[in-house]
């Protein structure tokens, strides 16, 4: 104790040292006379009493390794417990049968996770999880569809959810037999995937760590909608089901402090503590429950532990000295897993034999009692204890709750599965194991049904008492769950006026495309019809992107409003926080920003409220850092605008390697839901944003999201060309911006096509001038607004031809058809980005890009380093023409020398 940090601040004087000494002497006397355990007990009871009296004393981060809710304090379980046991039995059976049947095809699947967590789900479905048909906004007289609760199901437990949907009539045997067989279009996805099964799953959760992070920000976004008056979400509760091994992921705990700080009592984490990872114990030499308790308590969460089943009540009643509680706390998880698989004699020797008081206790216990306690009796396996924990969670106000429920991984699957290190990889049960499971669950399945190689699914009948009970419980709670329901709400088109300024250009003023986008969004946010639906999200870089003007006008969301006088209150663009603030300024967390974006991007389904999220970030810290979340966003059918600002590998002067993005478009191209654009000019941005609003929020809304890259390099923004079809070509991905000028050139002057995107268009425009003025070469300049969309057009063309169709040429081939000379593509990205379209270009193809690591220097020096500056483009153009014999080879070397290359 002498090495511990004092809990009393050292600077506080002791006003009565004599009294303090008396208290200390009393504690020393108890410790000497009754032992340190008694002294510690008295201290804990004194602290409990002090807190009950409202005294300001710190709470412990870790409590005894026992249930938070004593057996005597457990509320009665409503409903028919025996009926719920039968329902759970059918679900356990069918989940195991589905995976076992699928294993014949080598498809895999997971059995042990749901087996351990079945009661965690069943209790919620029977008594807590609200559907979308009766609650939510209906409580306030709102006629819009209710939001219900949001359920983040543990990915590996999906077979149990399918089994329940089979029991309630939402799935058939044929559906179950298509588990993990999706190629025909009617299969059941392996894990919760809304894109693959959009009527059932709301949230993709099997990418471990993303579920807990997303759940926290979903709960926060629910409050955001409520505080801004968009929708009454006060009756919605977010439930996240997680594994104790999943909590190793940094994303799992990344936002715990946010949830505690903002008092998100509309959120409950249920952590299935079966003490096992995929390969072995989660904390073999430690105790994961105690570690998690301390972590969550420190973050401001309410912690409820449900560790031991009712069989332990007798043992705790015999523990008059506290020896049992002390022993439970000191045994590491790896050893406790061993107890779950060994006989009573081993447990008597190794567990009870460690303390004389426990030896005496064990003499009063039968071998059967010891085996029951250590093998199966866990708090997560008893509906009464789970119900008590859930009720405590939903009734707790002012903080989120985490329930740490201890279970046995593989419970009810037999000794070959239960608590075995390899059970995560075990995909099937034998016939004997199914017979044992049937007997344990007391299911009325005859032996004759188990004499075949194909274990049967079982169903008590659509009109059976079990199915009627299940459906009545769900009806009382507002309908089926999980369930995803979309009520289409098309947003009106934004006013044309907001885009007209961009179409006119900037005149003599130089502005960056980042600023052009910010001005456009500010104008759109003023629209009376849709302005309030914009959700600007920034990870603490709003001033970098010129968005600080949104602070006083739109406000930064805070559930507390602004409880202080901001230091810049007297300035025009002061830092204004408000309870109904519109801007989400997330702090330095791209992962948190993406989670918030996802919640907003899917509000059209979750809450029946289409929101328009716009998340702007350093482009290097988007796809590279949070691409897994962006994949989940596509899986969740999210809609909105991701904006990679300060884009490209050479525009961030002096920032260096880690700030230099030359590959986000390459990563974005791998996501089928991402519509990626790299516009060069402000008017292109306006056309693309307008088209995105139509595609994502119009009458025929599509399940896509947009990725736009914008630059911090100020340039004069030209007006939109007055050419037929230019807007359609911008959206398609390629249009001719400036035709080659032939004045002063020979009639047979060599000619080529220069394609560029983003800021590189300015380089090729200068190269176009140099080629004409100094080398007698004519070049057309094309703006490639989207290499990815051009590629997708080509892929669609190829697929149609494989089907025996005769489709029109893809856009890139059509617009370049007949264009003279070779094609040279230039961008501030890796060459692989433009090279995506080379196979559909009819001309000879060449490309320049910024492959390699970034570096700190001026823009001009960086571009010379990568060989993409205007002079390098000229040399590459001459080399391409020389290869065709259209210019002399000596011209290439002459150009290198002239430009110092």
mmCIF file of N, CA and C in Angstrom, residues 732-836:
data_model
loop_
_atom_site.group_PDB
_atom_site.id
_atom_site.type_symbol
_atom_site.label_atom_id
_atom_site.label_comp_id
_atom_site.label_asym_id
_atom_site.label_seq_id
_atom_site.Cartn_x
_atom_site.Cartn_y
_atom_site.Cartn_z
ATOM 1 N N UNK A 732 -20.255 11.600 -66.781
ATOM 2 C CA UNK A 732 -19.762 10.329 -67.322
ATOM 3 C C UNK A 732 -18.280 10.146 -67.074
ATOM 4 N N UNK A 733 -17.532 11.252 -66.911
ATOM 5 C CA UNK A 733 -16.139 11.123 -66.535
ATOM 6 C C UNK A 733 -15.122 11.741 -67.451
ATOM 7 N N UNK A 734 -15.502 12.201 -68.670
ATOM 8 C CA UNK A 734 -14.499 12.747 -69.584
ATOM 9 C C UNK A 734 -15.160 13.676 -70.601
ATOM 10 N N UNK A 735 -14.548 14.852 -70.812
ATOM 11 C CA UNK A 735 -15.012 15.759 -71.860
ATOM 12 C C UNK A 735 -13.821 16.596 -72.326
ATOM 13 N N UNK A 736 -13.910 17.097 -73.553
ATOM 14 C CA UNK A 736 -12.826 17.924 -74.068
ATOM 15 C C UNK A 736 -13.003 19.347 -73.546
ATOM 16 N N UNK A 737 -12.013 19.792 -72.774
ATOM 17 C CA UNK A 737 -12.077 21.120 -72.178
ATOM 18 C C UNK A 737 -11.566 22.186 -73.146
ATOM 19 N N UNK A 738 -10.446 21.915 -73.801
ATOM 20 C CA UNK A 738 -9.897 22.911 -74.716
ATOM 21 C C UNK A 738 -9.296 22.203 -75.928
ATOM 22 N N UNK A 739 -9.834 22.533 -77.081
ATOM 23 C CA UNK A 739 -9.324 21.949 -78.319
ATOM 24 C C UNK A 739 -7.993 22.601 -78.676
ATOM 25 N N UNK A 740 -7.173 21.864 -79.395
ATOM 26 C CA UNK A 740 -5.874 22.391 -79.807
ATOM 27 C C UNK A 740 -6.051 23.606 -80.694
ATOM 28 N N UNK A 741 -5.326 24.652 -80.390
ATOM 29 C CA UNK A 741 -5.311 25.811 -81.273
ATOM 30 C C UNK A 741 -4.359 25.562 -82.433
ATOM 31 N N UNK A 742 -4.794 25.793 -83.634
ATOM 32 C CA UNK A 742 -3.947 25.507 -84.804
ATOM 33 C C UNK A 742 -3.354 26.761 -85.412
ATOM 34 N N UNK A 743 -3.650 27.927 -84.868
ATOM 35 C CA UNK A 743 -3.113 29.173 -85.415
ATOM 36 C C UNK A 743 -1.593 29.159 -85.328
ATOM 37 N N UNK A 744 -0.949 29.422 -86.443
ATOM 38 C CA UNK A 744 0.508 29.477 -86.486
ATOM 39 C C UNK A 744 1.169 28.131 -86.638
ATOM 40 N N UNK A 745 0.374 27.026 -86.632
ATOM 41 C CA UNK A 745 0.938 25.686 -86.784
ATOM 42 C C UNK A 745 0.790 25.221 -88.209
ATOM 43 N N UNK A 746 1.673 24.357 -88.632
ATOM 44 C CA UNK A 746 1.583 23.786 -89.976
ATOM 45 C C UNK A 746 0.311 22.952 -90.089
ATOM 46 N N UNK A 747 -0.203 22.856 -91.299
ATOM 47 C CA UNK A 747 -1.438 22.109 -91.501
ATOM 48 C C UNK A 747 -1.320 20.652 -91.137
ATOM 49 N N UNK A 748 -0.084 20.106 -91.250
ATOM 50 C CA UNK A 748 0.112 18.698 -90.898
ATOM 51 C C UNK A 748 0.857 18.569 -89.568
ATOM 52 N N UNK A 749 0.635 19.550 -88.680
ATOM 53 C CA UNK A 749 1.326 19.527 -87.387
ATOM 54 C C UNK A 749 1.000 18.252 -86.618
ATOM 55 N N UNK A 750 2.001 17.672 -85.949
ATOM 56 C CA UNK A 750 1.722 16.500 -85.108
ATOM 57 C C UNK A 750 0.651 16.847 -84.070
ATOM 58 N N UNK A 751 -0.120 15.850 -83.684
ATOM 59 C CA UNK A 751 -1.227 16.108 -82.755
ATOM 60 C C UNK A 751 -1.341 14.960 -81.755
ATOM 61 N N UNK A 752 -1.768 15.288 -80.554
ATOM 62 C CA UNK A 752 -2.009 14.254 -79.544
ATOM 63 C C UNK A 752 -3.106 14.727 -78.590
ATOM 64 N N UNK A 753 -3.509 13.808 -77.729
ATOM 65 C CA UNK A 753 -4.590 14.072 -76.777
ATOM 66 C C UNK A 753 -4.020 14.036 -75.359
ATOM 67 N N UNK A 754 -4.221 15.107 -74.610
ATOM 68 C CA UNK A 754 -3.771 15.189 -73.219
ATOM 69 C C UNK A 754 -4.979 15.042 -72.296
ATOM 70 N N UNK A 755 -5.000 13.968 -71.509
ATOM 71 C CA UNK A 755 -6.064 13.723 -70.535
ATOM 72 C C UNK A 755 -5.512 14.008 -69.145
ATOM 73 N N UNK A 756 -6.274 14.716 -68.327
ATOM 74 C CA UNK A 756 -5.813 15.026 -66.972
ATOM 75 C C UNK A 756 -7.008 15.156 -66.046
ATOM 76 N N UNK A 757 -6.734 15.006 -64.740
ATOM 77 C CA UNK A 757 -7.796 15.171 -63.735
ATOM 78 C C UNK A 757 -7.312 16.098 -62.647
ATOM 79 N N UNK A 758 -8.260 16.715 -61.946
ATOM 80 C CA UNK A 758 -7.933 17.552 -60.812
ATOM 81 C C UNK A 758 -6.951 18.640 -61.153
ATOM 82 N N UNK A 759 -6.041 18.872 -60.245
ATOM 83 C CA UNK A 759 -5.092 19.973 -60.428
ATOM 84 C C UNK A 759 -4.166 19.752 -61.605
ATOM 85 N N UNK A 760 -4.014 18.521 -62.079
ATOM 86 C CA UNK A 760 -3.126 18.234 -63.211
ATOM 87 C C UNK A 760 -3.629 18.858 -64.503
ATOM 88 N N UNK A 761 -4.917 19.193 -64.575
ATOM 89 C CA UNK A 761 -5.425 19.850 -65.781
ATOM 90 C C UNK A 761 -4.660 21.154 -66.025
ATOM 91 N N UNK A 762 -4.291 21.850 -64.982
ATOM 92 C CA UNK A 762 -3.562 23.105 -65.138
ATOM 93 C C UNK A 762 -2.157 22.859 -65.694
ATOM 94 N N UNK A 763 -1.555 21.736 -65.315
ATOM 95 C CA UNK A 763 -0.225 21.434 -65.850
ATOM 96 C C UNK A 763 -0.300 21.150 -67.354
ATOM 97 N N UNK A 764 -1.315 20.381 -67.756
ATOM 98 C CA UNK A 764 -1.376 20.030 -69.179
ATOM 99 C C UNK A 764 -1.822 21.221 -70.025
ATOM 100 N N UNK A 765 -2.545 22.155 -69.420
ATOM 101 C CA UNK A 765 -2.876 23.375 -70.172
ATOM 102 C C UNK A 765 -1.606 24.175 -70.484
ATOM 103 N N UNK A 766 -0.706 24.246 -69.515
ATOM 104 C CA UNK A 766 0.566 24.905 -69.782
ATOM 105 C C UNK A 766 1.387 24.092 -70.777
ATOM 106 N N UNK A 767 1.343 22.770 -70.649
ATOM 107 C CA UNK A 767 2.055 21.924 -71.606
ATOM 108 C C UNK A 767 1.487 22.102 -73.008
ATOM 109 N N UNK A 768 0.160 22.246 -73.103
ATOM 110 C CA UNK A 768 -0.461 22.499 -74.412
ATOM 111 C C UNK A 768 0.113 23.763 -75.044
ATOM 112 N N UNK A 769 0.282 24.804 -74.231
ATOM 113 C CA UNK A 769 0.830 26.060 -74.750
ATOM 114 C C UNK A 769 2.270 25.884 -75.197
ATOM 115 N N UNK A 770 3.094 25.213 -74.386
ATOM 116 C CA UNK A 770 4.497 25.013 -74.718
ATOM 117 C C UNK A 770 4.658 24.162 -75.980
ATOM 118 N N UNK A 771 3.844 23.119 -76.091
ATOM 119 C CA UNK A 771 3.938 22.254 -77.269
ATOM 120 C C UNK A 771 3.668 23.034 -78.551
ATOM 121 N N UNK A 772 2.679 23.902 -78.500
ATOM 122 C CA UNK A 772 2.339 24.676 -79.704
ATOM 123 C C UNK A 772 3.379 25.756 -79.981
ATOM 124 N N UNK A 773 3.782 26.482 -78.935
ATOM 125 C CA UNK A 773 4.652 27.631 -79.129
ATOM 126 C C UNK A 773 6.093 27.245 -79.411
ATOM 127 N N UNK A 774 6.573 26.166 -78.809
ATOM 128 C CA UNK A 774 7.997 25.854 -78.891
ATOM 129 C C UNK A 774 8.310 24.617 -79.730
ATOM 130 N N UNK A 775 7.285 23.799 -80.026
ATOM 131 C CA UNK A 775 7.578 22.547 -80.726
ATOM 132 C C UNK A 775 6.654 22.299 -81.911
ATOM 133 N N UNK A 776 5.730 23.177 -82.156
ATOM 134 C CA UNK A 776 4.864 23.021 -83.308
ATOM 135 C C UNK A 776 3.930 21.829 -83.222
ATOM 136 N N UNK A 777 3.540 21.476 -82.022
ATOM 137 C CA UNK A 777 2.679 20.311 -81.789
ATOM 138 C C UNK A 777 1.309 20.785 -81.293
ATOM 139 N N UNK A 778 0.261 20.228 -81.860
ATOM 140 C CA UNK A 778 -1.108 20.547 -81.437
ATOM 141 C C UNK A 778 -1.582 19.496 -80.435
ATOM 142 N N UNK A 779 -2.190 19.946 -79.346
ATOM 143 C CA UNK A 779 -2.685 19.017 -78.322
ATOM 144 C C UNK A 779 -4.069 19.448 -77.858
ATOM 145 N N UNK A 780 -4.981 18.480 -77.811
ATOM 146 C CA UNK A 780 -6.293 18.710 -77.211
ATOM 147 C C UNK A 780 -6.208 18.389 -75.722
ATOM 148 N N UNK A 781 -6.854 19.169 -74.898
ATOM 149 C CA UNK A 781 -6.859 18.939 -73.456
ATOM 150 C C UNK A 781 -8.240 18.451 -73.028
ATOM 151 N N UNK A 782 -8.240 17.321 -72.335
ATOM 152 C CA UNK A 782 -9.472 16.692 -71.838
ATOM 153 C C UNK A 782 -9.445 16.674 -70.313
ATOM 154 N N UNK A 783 -10.572 16.972 -69.715
ATOM 155 C CA UNK A 783 -10.714 16.863 -68.263
ATOM 156 C C UNK A 783 -11.358 15.525 -67.935
ATOM 157 N N UNK A 784 -10.599 14.689 -67.253
ATOM 158 C CA UNK A 784 -11.094 13.373 -66.845
ATOM 159 C C UNK A 784 -11.616 13.493 -65.412
ATOM 160 N N UNK A 785 -12.885 13.791 -65.288
ATOM 161 C CA UNK A 785 -13.446 14.018 -63.947
ATOM 162 C C UNK A 785 -13.523 12.751 -63.119
ATOM 163 N N UNK A 786 -13.558 11.577 -63.781
ATOM 164 C CA UNK A 786 -13.631 10.331 -63.016
ATOM 165 C C UNK A 786 -13.027 9.180 -63.806
ATOM 166 N N UNK A 787 -11.811 8.801 -63.438
ATOM 167 C CA UNK A 787 -11.204 7.621 -64.034
ATOM 168 C C UNK A 787 -12.009 6.370 -63.675
ATOM 169 N N UNK A 788 -12.537 6.345 -62.466
ATOM 170 C CA UNK A 788 -13.262 5.156 -61.996
ATOM 171 C C UNK A 788 -14.572 4.964 -62.751
ATOM 172 N N UNK A 789 -15.316 6.049 -62.965
ATOM 173 C CA UNK A 789 -16.569 5.910 -63.699
ATOM 174 C C UNK A 789 -16.315 5.520 -65.153
ATOM 175 N N UNK A 790 -15.227 6.008 -65.727
ATOM 176 C CA UNK A 790 -14.877 5.591 -67.087
ATOM 177 C C UNK A 790 -14.584 4.095 -67.127
ATOM 178 N N UNK A 791 -13.865 3.630 -66.117
ATOM 179 C CA UNK A 791 -13.550 2.200 -66.070
ATOM 180 C C UNK A 791 -14.815 1.359 -65.903
ATOM 181 N N UNK A 792 -15.704 1.806 -65.059
ATOM 182 C CA UNK A 792 -16.926 1.035 -64.846
ATOM 183 C C UNK A 792 -17.771 0.985 -66.109
ATOM 184 N N UNK A 793 -17.743 2.070 -66.878
ATOM 185 C CA UNK A 793 -18.435 2.026 -68.158
ATOM 186 C C UNK A 793 -17.832 0.983 -69.075
ATOM 187 N N UNK A 794 -16.504 0.888 -69.070
ATOM 188 C CA UNK A 794 -15.840 -0.125 -69.878
ATOM 189 C C UNK A 794 -16.141 -1.532 -69.398
ATOM 190 N N UNK A 795 -16.169 -1.729 -68.096
ATOM 191 C CA UNK A 795 -16.495 -3.060 -67.558
ATOM 192 C C UNK A 795 -17.912 -3.474 -67.918
ATOM 193 N N UNK A 796 -18.842 -2.523 -67.836
ATOM 194 C CA UNK A 796 -20.228 -2.830 -68.208
ATOM 195 C C UNK A 796 -20.313 -3.203 -69.686
ATOM 196 N N UNK A 797 -19.547 -2.519 -70.516
ATOM 197 C CA UNK A 797 -19.508 -2.826 -71.953
ATOM 198 C C UNK A 797 -18.992 -4.247 -72.169
ATOM 199 N N UNK A 798 -17.908 -4.615 -71.502
ATOM 200 C CA UNK A 798 -17.351 -5.960 -71.654
ATOM 201 C C UNK A 798 -18.329 -7.024 -71.176
ATOM 202 N N UNK A 799 -18.984 -6.773 -70.069
ATOM 203 C CA UNK A 799 -19.936 -7.751 -69.535
ATOM 204 C C UNK A 799 -21.096 -7.959 -70.492
ATOM 205 N N UNK A 800 -21.581 -6.867 -71.100
ATOM 206 C CA UNK A 800 -22.684 -6.985 -72.058
ATOM 207 C C UNK A 800 -22.251 -7.800 -73.273
ATOM 208 N N UNK A 801 -21.029 -7.598 -73.718
ATOM 209 C CA UNK A 801 -20.552 -8.357 -74.874
ATOM 210 C C UNK A 801 -20.416 -9.835 -74.547
ATOM 211 N N UNK A 802 -20.027 -10.141 -73.329
ATOM 212 C CA UNK A 802 -19.934 -11.543 -72.923
ATOM 213 C C UNK A 802 -21.302 -12.211 -72.891
ATOM 214 N N UNK A 803 -22.322 -11.417 -72.679
ATOM 215 C CA UNK A 803 -23.688 -11.959 -72.686
ATOM 216 C C UNK A 803 -24.246 -12.065 -74.105
ATOM 217 N N UNK A 804 -23.438 -11.729 -75.099
ATOM 218 C CA UNK A 804 -23.887 -11.826 -76.481
ATOM 219 C C UNK A 804 -24.609 -10.600 -76.979
ATOM 220 N N UNK A 805 -24.555 -9.496 -76.237
ATOM 221 C CA UNK A 805 -25.230 -8.270 -76.653
ATOM 222 C C UNK A 805 -24.293 -7.412 -77.501
ATOM 223 N N UNK A 806 -24.847 -6.405 -78.139
ATOM 224 C CA UNK A 806 -24.068 -5.434 -78.912
ATOM 225 C C UNK A 806 -24.295 -4.042 -78.320
ATOM 226 N N UNK A 807 -23.648 -3.745 -77.199
ATOM 227 C CA UNK A 807 -23.882 -2.466 -76.511
ATOM 228 C C UNK A 807 -23.177 -1.329 -77.232
ATOM 229 N N UNK A 808 -23.600 -0.099 -76.955
ATOM 230 C CA UNK A 808 -22.846 1.050 -77.486
ATOM 231 C C UNK A 808 -21.468 1.106 -76.846
ATOM 232 N N UNK A 809 -20.545 1.765 -77.503
ATOM 233 C CA UNK A 809 -19.198 1.883 -76.970
ATOM 234 C C UNK A 809 -19.219 2.548 -75.595
ATOM 235 N N UNK A 810 -18.284 2.178 -74.728
ATOM 236 C CA UNK A 810 -18.186 2.893 -73.448
ATOM 237 C C UNK A 810 -17.830 4.350 -73.692
ATOM 238 N N UNK A 811 -18.145 5.188 -72.733
ATOM 239 C CA UNK A 811 -18.003 6.637 -72.922
ATOM 240 C C UNK A 811 -16.590 7.022 -73.347
ATOM 241 N N UNK A 812 -15.571 6.469 -72.704
ATOM 242 C CA UNK A 812 -14.211 6.879 -73.022
ATOM 243 C C UNK A 812 -13.851 6.543 -74.460
ATOM 244 N N UNK A 813 -14.282 5.381 -74.934
ATOM 245 C CA UNK A 813 -13.977 4.998 -76.321
ATOM 246 C C UNK A 813 -14.782 5.844 -77.304
ATOM 247 N N UNK A 814 -15.990 6.167 -76.935
ATOM 248 C CA UNK A 814 -16.862 6.917 -77.845
ATOM 249 C C UNK A 814 -16.362 8.340 -78.049
ATOM 250 N N UNK A 815 -16.007 9.035 -76.945
ATOM 251 C CA UNK A 815 -15.620 10.440 -77.099
ATOM 252 C C UNK A 815 -14.219 10.578 -77.694
ATOM 253 N N UNK A 816 -13.375 9.555 -77.510
ATOM 254 C CA UNK A 816 -12.028 9.626 -78.078
ATOM 255 C C UNK A 816 -11.938 9.021 -79.472
ATOM 256 N N UNK A 817 -13.027 8.408 -79.911
ATOM 257 C CA UNK A 817 -13.001 7.748 -81.217
ATOM 258 C C UNK A 817 -12.639 8.758 -82.313
ATOM 259 N N UNK A 818 -11.611 8.449 -83.079
ATOM 260 C CA UNK A 818 -11.186 9.300 -84.175
ATOM 261 C C UNK A 818 -10.295 10.448 -83.778
ATOM 262 N N UNK A 819 -10.043 10.650 -82.486
ATOM 263 C CA UNK A 819 -9.164 11.742 -82.059
ATOM 264 C C UNK A 819 -7.745 11.426 -82.515
ATOM 265 N N UNK A 820 -7.080 12.375 -83.169
ATOM 266 C CA UNK A 820 -5.774 12.078 -83.760
ATOM 267 C C UNK A 820 -4.652 11.976 -82.736
ATOM 268 N N UNK A 821 -3.684 11.117 -83.036
ATOM 269 C CA UNK A 821 -2.481 11.004 -82.243
ATOM 270 C C UNK A 821 -2.617 10.095 -81.043
ATOM 271 N N UNK A 822 -1.530 9.964 -80.293
ATOM 272 C CA UNK A 822 -1.564 9.150 -79.079
ATOM 273 C C UNK A 822 -2.279 9.871 -77.949
ATOM 274 N N UNK A 823 -2.541 9.134 -76.872
ATOM 275 C CA UNK A 823 -3.163 9.685 -75.669
ATOM 276 C C UNK A 823 -2.139 9.659 -74.540
ATOM 277 N N UNK A 824 -1.959 10.799 -73.890
ATOM 278 C CA UNK A 824 -1.090 10.906 -72.719
ATOM 279 C C UNK A 824 -1.941 11.358 -71.537
ATOM 280 N N UNK A 825 -2.025 10.509 -70.515
ATOM 281 C CA UNK A 825 -2.828 10.816 -69.319
ATOM 282 C C UNK A 825 -1.910 11.288 -68.206
ATOM 283 N N UNK A 826 -2.312 12.354 -67.508
ATOM 284 C CA UNK A 826 -1.499 12.952 -66.452
ATOM 285 C C UNK A 826 -2.386 13.196 -65.236
ATOM 286 N N UNK A 827 -1.863 12.884 -64.057
ATOM 287 C CA UNK A 827 -2.624 13.172 -62.841
ATOM 288 C C UNK A 827 -1.678 13.325 -61.675
ATOM 289 N N UNK A 828 -2.203 13.787 -60.556
ATOM 290 C CA UNK A 828 -1.434 13.897 -59.310
ATOM 291 C C UNK A 828 -1.569 12.616 -58.496
ATOM 292 N N UNK A 829 -1.859 11.541 -59.184
ATOM 293 C CA UNK A 829 -2.066 10.229 -58.563
ATOM 294 C C UNK A 829 -1.069 9.222 -59.144
ATOM 295 N N UNK A 830 -1.001 8.082 -58.537
ATOM 296 C CA UNK A 830 -0.213 6.996 -59.105
ATOM 297 C C UNK A 830 -0.703 6.690 -60.520
ATOM 298 N N UNK A 831 0.207 6.241 -61.379
ATOM 299 C CA UNK A 831 -0.174 5.969 -62.756
ATOM 300 C C UNK A 831 -1.271 4.909 -62.851
ATOM 301 N N UNK A 832 -1.359 4.056 -61.840
ATOM 302 C CA UNK A 832 -2.393 3.017 -61.869
ATOM 303 C C UNK A 832 -3.795 3.601 -61.881
ATOM 304 N N UNK A 833 -3.949 4.849 -61.403
ATOM 305 C CA UNK A 833 -5.286 5.458 -61.391
ATOM 306 C C UNK A 833 -5.775 5.715 -62.818
ATOM 307 N N UNK A 834 -5.064 6.494 -63.649
ATOM 308 C CA UNK A 834 -5.537 6.639 -65.033
ATOM 309 C C UNK A 834 -5.388 5.373 -65.864
ATOM 310 N N UNK A 835 -4.412 4.537 -65.525
ATOM 311 C CA UNK A 835 -4.203 3.316 -66.314
ATOM 312 C C UNK A 835 -5.410 2.375 -66.263
ATOM 313 N N UNK A 836 -6.335 2.640 -65.347
ATOM 314 C CA UNK A 836 -7.544 1.813 -65.266
ATOM 315 C C UNK A 836 -8.328 1.779 -66.586
#
